[in-house]
């Protein structure tokens, strides 16, 4: 069945690989950084210092330079259709590297690590490997690559979630994450195999062409769609694939929670958008193709369920991390709204919303970490009177939460504005979706405001009114994140332009 | 100049941010100076205002100049949105007859609010920062001519208000604060959707791009025929009008969306009540006049009767509720609901008399209610209770206070010679001359009777007669042989002190002056109102 390739063929394969390596520099660089960090860990082990995190930060910052250079390259497929390089992928490369850096910074601020673990060992190397995995997720154009990169991200995430080995909650979270992850990727692979059975292709561009040309059995397609959505839905944390997220977000170390809730979710969205827009023929706007309609309808249901479930269940939460977990389910719903419209504007809105979510969610988790350092608790009741004790942290957290609600003058408002504009640009077709979106965001106001309510409106049980100072660097970073959230809320042109530039997906035909 | 009047409080807030929180007096003085500077600017704007220019819609050639005044129009955000062309949001402010009265009112009430805040002792720095943000946002709302800008200012008001009620409020403040926040946000998110819908439906006649400009939206020929809120989409235009109306009605507050107001007022500290009643409620009716009605004139014409009914319900229901209150502040809060009903009734008349009356009533209600809440605050500071039954015979012990209360109360019930009379009379003249609202007006007149009842009754119980056995104060025999009043743990002057007089005297003078000679305000309103009535009249809507 298989013929051995001839010498000339092998030579051409090698030549293609060699020429394509030039398009793969950030990934190679990150792999080297990963190995370097493991080696470095052997040398500096046992000493309490910041060599490892700072090396990681510098290393990741270096990646930005290599990514920047890729803007000059032409968008296209690499490695025989395994991988693509396009503006869309570049957007996510920046996104993941920056979120990796922020995860490292939050980790450096988190004092829980000092108590829970003796050495940070492979922790930072794992963060880097997760960055690689997510970058590959955003760039995969082949079912095999999609699966491999997703598993790379998942496995790293399992380890990082359970990094507090002696904490039962952390271990429980990791186990739950693993079990759910295993089931959902199993389902997804089954879905992939059905698609392969229908089209005999693994490259998503070719799948798209094949599905457009042939008329596949719609029952099989719906089944495959559902199975694949299980995998993607798990990554983005949308209802009904969300069951892992509250427990994992609560049990994992806070920097990892922030990292998962922003970067891992964004990676899921990158994959979802690329697969949905490319593999589904004509970018999902066909004339007589049931497949795409089914995709869209399913996504609409998932989106509504996520917005309602996430926002309503969050009302009863007493733990801030858990509360933010449910809020992140709701935000997955809002993000899906931008995908449902299947056009350039919607893609731009989704990417923009991801940027705003990046800033405000990382900001919120960062402040939660700093507060937990001082109070040792993430319970709402222990936030009482914090507004007086940590004035800047209180103000910053309030800004991030207001941004998560989507009130001006914050970035979150513009994110929601873009999403709803994308919906209403379609005329009256999606007004009801926008209505659900705005009504659930009113609900979300109540639980987000519980945190400022405790911080400012209630007095602390403890009687010492001493100010707690989280340190000058932490204060500065908090202030920067807060000012950025406000600044971009008023002058968002650069971010929106960047999102527009990045909405070009290779192989997708969007209007 | 308009930008300055909007952002002065923000500048003051930034200065306060740099002042250490122990320097309470400096913080207060900075706020006061900013408020006074705002007042000076308001006077300058008033002096420079040309009442002949109409406003409401664009002037000749589609430009706001020649119609609006003190216009500042700078591109703020320009984006490329793919196939939808560029998104243009402008920093676009200006005043016409409708907004200039509100600008003056805001400057006046803000300054009085700062004076009234002098007694705040808890977290003074945070208080004044939030207060200044609130003052800037209110002013911004009244001068915005770009819907996006308006929305941003509108929403910025919510958070400071939440904290001002929630931190410095009374015992039940958490509930009142979040209730206020949720109610108003619920109204405004629908406004957001309508705003987006309007953006896609309206073209700027000058540039040909989609626009958020309220000036462009006020001209029906700028709408795209088949767009989502274009003239062809009758159903969605009705829906948009209704949700927008509800959003503003919550702020007014109109029955049945009024329940947040008594809670918020009772819990809020005195200066915040003054701001809330004096300015914030007007934003609701102002929004209707500026946005809701001119953009959907045909729906407005169709719903005159309904608006009138709601206005009448507000008038009578608010008055009846006020009659039943034992808490003086709650009574004043319900009287606010009742008086905002006159504004709605005047608007529903749809003619110049009614509209002028409505706007004049907005201005007068601002000054009179500010006075009422200040006077409630005066007695609450001294007696730590607002229970009407806990007083009696105050007139003989606090004569100056009693005199002010009497004038304010009479102004509120609409005694001729005081400003409230003229506006209410105009509202009724308008309502009677419109066929739609004639019968509603006949019923609503009852509200004046009820209004007189609760105001006079409370006046009688608190100020006339003798001290009650369970009163909130004691009487001690003075050295001069007369009895003097004594409040527990009140160290200050028994009757009104200098600061309180400084707040009340200007308001009182304005009330009396505008009751005798209303032309300074009416003169500014008339040309704009005439233009508004023209825009709203069904004759000029042939394309519908």
GROMACS .gro file of N, CA, C and O in nm, chain B residues 357-399:
model
  172
  868UNK      N    1  -4.364   7.432   2.990
  868UNK     CA    2  -4.398   7.408   3.130
  868UNK      C    3  -4.316   7.292   3.186
  868UNK      O    4  -4.264   7.299   3.297
  869UNK      N    5  -4.303   7.184   3.108
  869UNK     CA    6  -4.229   7.067   3.155
  869UNK      C    7  -4.085   7.103   3.184
  869UNK      O    8  -4.029   7.068   3.289
  870UNK      N    9  -4.022   7.175   3.089
  870UNK     CA   10  -3.882   7.209   3.111
  870UNK      C   11  -3.865   7.307   3.225
  870UNK      O   12  -3.771   7.297   3.304
  871UNK      N   13  -3.958   7.400   3.235
  871UNK     CA   14  -3.949   7.496   3.344
  871UNK      C   15  -3.973   7.425   3.478
  871UNK      O   16  -3.905   7.452   3.577
  872UNK      N   17  -4.063   7.328   3.475
  872UNK     CA   18  -4.087   7.249   3.596
  872UNK      C   19  -3.962   7.171   3.634
  872UNK      O   20  -3.929   7.157   3.752
  873UNK      N   21  -3.887   7.121   3.534
  873UNK     CA   22  -3.762   7.050   3.564
  873UNK      C   23  -3.667   7.142   3.639
  873UNK      O   24  -3.605   7.104   3.739
  874UNK      N   25  -3.654   7.265   3.588
  874UNK     CA   26  -3.563   7.360   3.654
  874UNK      C   27  -3.613   7.392   3.795
  874UNK      O   28  -3.537   7.386   3.892
  875UNK      N   29  -3.742   7.421   3.806
  875UNK     CA   30  -3.794   7.461   3.936
  875UNK      C   31  -3.792   7.347   4.036
  875UNK      O   32  -3.762   7.367   4.153
  876UNK      N   33  -3.825   7.230   3.987
  876UNK     CA   34  -3.820   7.115   4.078
  876UNK      C   35  -3.678   7.097   4.130
  876UNK      O   36  -3.657   7.063   4.246
  877UNK      N   37  -3.579   7.121   4.042
  877UNK     CA   38  -3.440   7.111   4.086
  877UNK      C   39  -3.410   7.202   4.202
  877UNK      O   40  -3.354   7.160   4.304
  878UNK      N   41  -3.450   7.328   4.189
  878UNK     CA   42  -3.417   7.422   4.297
  878UNK      C   43  -3.504   7.397   4.420
  878UNK      O   44  -3.454   7.398   4.533
  879UNK      N   45  -3.632   7.372   4.399
  879UNK     CA   46  -3.722   7.359   4.515
  879UNK      C   47  -3.691   7.231   4.592
  879UNK      O   48  -3.679   7.232   4.715
  880UNK      N   49  -3.674   7.120   4.521
  880UNK     CA   50  -3.649   6.995   4.592
  880UNK      C   51  -3.514   6.996   4.659
  880UNK      O   52  -3.498   6.939   4.768
  881UNK      N   53  -3.417   7.060   4.596
  881UNK     CA   54  -3.287   7.073   4.663
  881UNK      C   55  -3.310   7.142   4.797
  881UNK      O   56  -3.255   7.100   4.902
  882UNK      N   57  -3.391   7.245   4.796
  882UNK     CA   58  -3.421   7.318   4.920
  882UNK      C   59  -3.491   7.226   5.021
  882UNK      O   60  -3.456   7.225   5.139
  883UNK      N   61  -3.589   7.151   4.974
  883UNK     CA   62  -3.662   7.063   5.064
  883UNK      C   63  -3.567   6.964   5.132
  883UNK      O   64  -3.571   6.944   5.253
  884UNK      N   65  -3.480   6.902   5.052
  884UNK     CA   66  -3.390   6.802   5.111
  884UNK      C   67  -3.289   6.867   5.205
  884UNK      O   68  -3.254   6.810   5.309
  885UNK      N   69  -3.244   6.988   5.170
  885UNK     CA   70  -3.153   7.057   5.261
  885UNK      C   71  -3.222   7.084   5.394
  885UNK      O   72  -3.163   7.067   5.502
  886UNK      N   73  -3.348   7.125   5.387
  886UNK     CA   74  -3.420   7.157   5.510
  886UNK      C   75  -3.445   7.031   5.593
  886UNK      O   76  -3.436   7.035   5.716
  887UNK      N   77  -3.473   6.921   5.524
  887UNK     CA   78  -3.486   6.795   5.598
  887UNK      C   79  -3.353   6.762   5.666
  887UNK      O   80  -3.348   6.720   5.781
  888UNK      N   81  -3.243   6.784   5.589
  888UNK     CA   82  -3.111   6.756   5.645
  888UNK      C   83  -3.082   6.840   5.769
  888UNK      O   84  -3.021   6.793   5.864
  889UNK      N   85  -3.127   6.965   5.767
  889UNK     CA   86  -3.102   7.054   5.881
  889UNK      C   87  -3.161   6.996   6.008
  889UNK      O   88  -3.095   6.985   6.111
  890UNK      N   89  -3.285   6.953   6.000
  890UNK     CA   90  -3.350   6.904   6.123
  890UNK      C   91  -3.296   6.767   6.160
  890UNK      O   92  -3.282   6.734   6.278
  891UNK      N   93  -3.256   6.688   6.058
  891UNK     CA   94  -3.202   6.556   6.089
  891UNK      C   95  -3.066   6.568   6.158
  891UNK      O   96  -3.037   6.493   6.251
  892UNK      N   97  -2.985   6.663   6.115
  892UNK     CA   98  -2.856   6.683   6.180
  892UNK      C   99  -2.875   6.712   6.328
  892UNK      O  100  -2.797   6.668   6.412
  893UNK      N  101  -2.979   6.788   6.359
  893UNK     CA  102  -2.997   6.830   6.498
  893UNK      C  103  -3.064   6.724   6.582
  893UNK      O  104  -3.021   6.694   6.692
  894UNK      N  105  -3.170   6.666   6.528
  894UNK     CA  106  -3.251   6.578   6.610
  894UNK      C  107  -3.220   6.430   6.588
  894UNK      O  108  -3.264   6.346   6.665
  895UNK      N  109  -3.144   6.396   6.483
  895UNK     CA  110  -3.113   6.258   6.447
  895UNK      C  111  -3.239   6.176   6.422
  895UNK      O  112  -3.239   6.054   6.440
  896UNK      N  113  -3.346   6.241   6.388
  896UNK     CA  114  -3.464   6.167   6.346
  896UNK      C  115  -3.537   6.253   6.244
  896UNK      O  116  -3.521   6.376   6.241
  897UNK      N  117  -3.615   6.185   6.158
  897UNK     CA  118  -3.693   6.261   6.061
  897UNK      C  119  -3.840   6.229   6.077
  897UNK      O  120  -3.920   6.254   5.990
  898UNK      N  121  -3.871   6.170   6.190
  898UNK     CA  122  -4.007   6.127   6.213
  898UNK      C  123  -4.094   6.251   6.237
  898UNK      O  124  -4.071   6.326   6.330
  899UNK      N  125  -4.195   6.267   6.152
  899UNK     CA  126  -4.276   6.389   6.161
  899UNK      C  127  -4.342   6.401   6.299
  899UNK      O  128  -4.351   6.510   6.356
  900UNK      N  129  -4.380   6.287   6.355
  900UNK     CA  130  -4.451   6.289   6.483
  900UNK      C  131  -4.361   6.328   6.599
  900UNK      O  132  -4.408   6.351   6.709
  901UNK      N  133  -4.231   6.332   6.575
  901UNK     CA  134  -4.139   6.361   6.685
  901UNK      C  135  -4.115   6.510   6.702
  901UNK      O  136  -4.028   6.552   6.779
  902UNK      N  137  -4.188   6.590   6.625
  902UNK     CA  138  -4.169   6.733   6.637
  902UNK      C  139  -4.303   6.798   6.667
  902UNK      O  140  -4.407   6.734   6.664
  903UNK      N  141  -4.298   6.925   6.691
  903UNK     CA  142  -4.422   6.998   6.718
  903UNK      C  143  -4.383   7.132   6.774
  903UNK      O  144  -4.289   7.143   6.854
  904UNK      N  145  -4.449   7.235   6.723
  904UNK     CA  146  -4.424   7.367   6.776
  904UNK      C  147  -4.287   7.422   6.747
  904UNK      O  148  -4.241   7.515   6.815
  905UNK      N  149  -4.220   7.369   6.645
  905UNK     CA  150  -4.084   7.416   6.617
  905UNK      C  151  -4.081   7.564   6.578
  905UNK      O  152  -3.978   7.630   6.597
  906UNK      N  153  -4.193   7.615   6.527
  906UNK     CA  154  -4.192   7.751   6.474
  906UNK      C  155  -4.151   7.853   6.580
  906UNK      O  156  -4.080   7.950   6.552
  907UNK      N  157  -4.190   7.830   6.704
  907UNK     CA  158  -4.157   7.930   6.805
  907UNK      C  159  -4.012   7.922   6.848
  907UNK      O  160  -3.957   8.020   6.899
  908UNK      N  161  -3.948   7.806   6.829
  908UNK     CA  162  -3.810   7.794   6.878
  908UNK      C  163  -3.708   7.814   6.767
  908UNK      O  164  -3.594   7.849   6.794
  909UNK      N  165  -3.745   7.783   6.642
  909UNK     CA  166  -3.651   7.800   6.530
  909UNK      C  167  -3.720   7.884   6.424
  909UNK      O  168  -3.754   7.834   6.316
  910UNK      N  169  -3.741   8.012   6.450
  910UNK     CA  170  -3.822   8.094   6.359
  910UNK      C  171  -3.765   8.104   6.218
  910UNK      O  172  -3.840   8.097   6.120
   0.00000   0.00000   0.00000
